[in-house]
Amino acid sequence: MNDSLTRRGQPRAVFDHIDGEAIEWAASRLRQRDERQKCLIVLSDGAPVDDSTLHENGDRYLDGHLRRVIGEIEQAGDIRLAAIGIGHPVEQYYKEGLTISSPEELESTLVQLINRLLHPSA
């Protein structure tokens, strides 16, 4: 079968990621909550990609959209935003970003990142 239609027997759509939209949705949900401190941690295994969007808008559209969404959240200042990249350098997008090479590192890295978000001056 054509790799653009399937991968490992799964429909191609399963592998598309519109990161900026997902982060916008999560931030809007957090903003509806009453907690004083709000943190949003993104787990990423790659750059934003959606074949239909890229086809219609060009290669840089989703990257630019993600950077714009991150900038808006950081500028608003009401949500502490961070990311962990699994085999993907997220520091290019997020001020508070860490990259790990395997899922086995996730637990300790997540605890470290939560501590940094909750205690930024420590």
PDB file of N, CA, C and O in Angstrom, residues 12 42 58 75 96:
ATOM      1  N   ARG A  12      -3.492   7.143   7.719  1.00  0.00           N
ATOM      2  CA  ARG A  12      -2.505   8.218   7.837  1.00  0.00           C
ATOM      3  C   ARG A  12      -2.936   9.270   8.856  1.00  0.00           C
ATOM      4  O   ARG A  12      -2.110   9.820   9.568  1.00  0.00           O
ATOM      5  N   VAL A  42       3.373  20.017  27.665  1.00  0.00           N
ATOM      6  CA  VAL A  42       3.161  19.365  26.385  1.00  0.00           C
ATOM      7  C   VAL A  42       4.178  18.233  26.237  1.00  0.00           C
ATOM      8  O   VAL A  42       5.355  18.426  26.513  1.00  0.00           O
ATOM      9  N   GLY A  58       1.333  25.430   2.864  1.00  0.00           N
ATOM     10  CA  GLY A  58       2.791  25.452   2.788  1.00  0.00           C
ATOM     11  C   GLY A  58       3.452  24.825   4.002  1.00  0.00           C
ATOM     12  O   GLY A  58       2.836  24.601   5.041  1.00  0.00           O
ATOM     13  N   GLN A  75       2.830  35.380  26.642  1.00  0.00           N
ATOM     14  CA  GLN A  75       2.588  36.812  26.827  1.00  0.00           C
ATOM     15  C   GLN A  75       1.442  37.060  27.808  1.00  0.00           C
ATOM     16  O   GLN A  75       1.519  37.964  28.630  1.00  0.00           O
ATOM     17  N   GLU A  96      10.578  26.785  28.370  1.00  0.00           N
ATOM     18  CA  GLU A  96      10.765  25.718  29.362  1.00  0.00           C
ATOM     19  C   GLU A  96      10.610  24.386  28.645  1.00  0.00           C
ATOM     20  O   GLU A  96       9.561  23.757  28.691  1.00  0.00           O
TER      21      GLU A  96
END
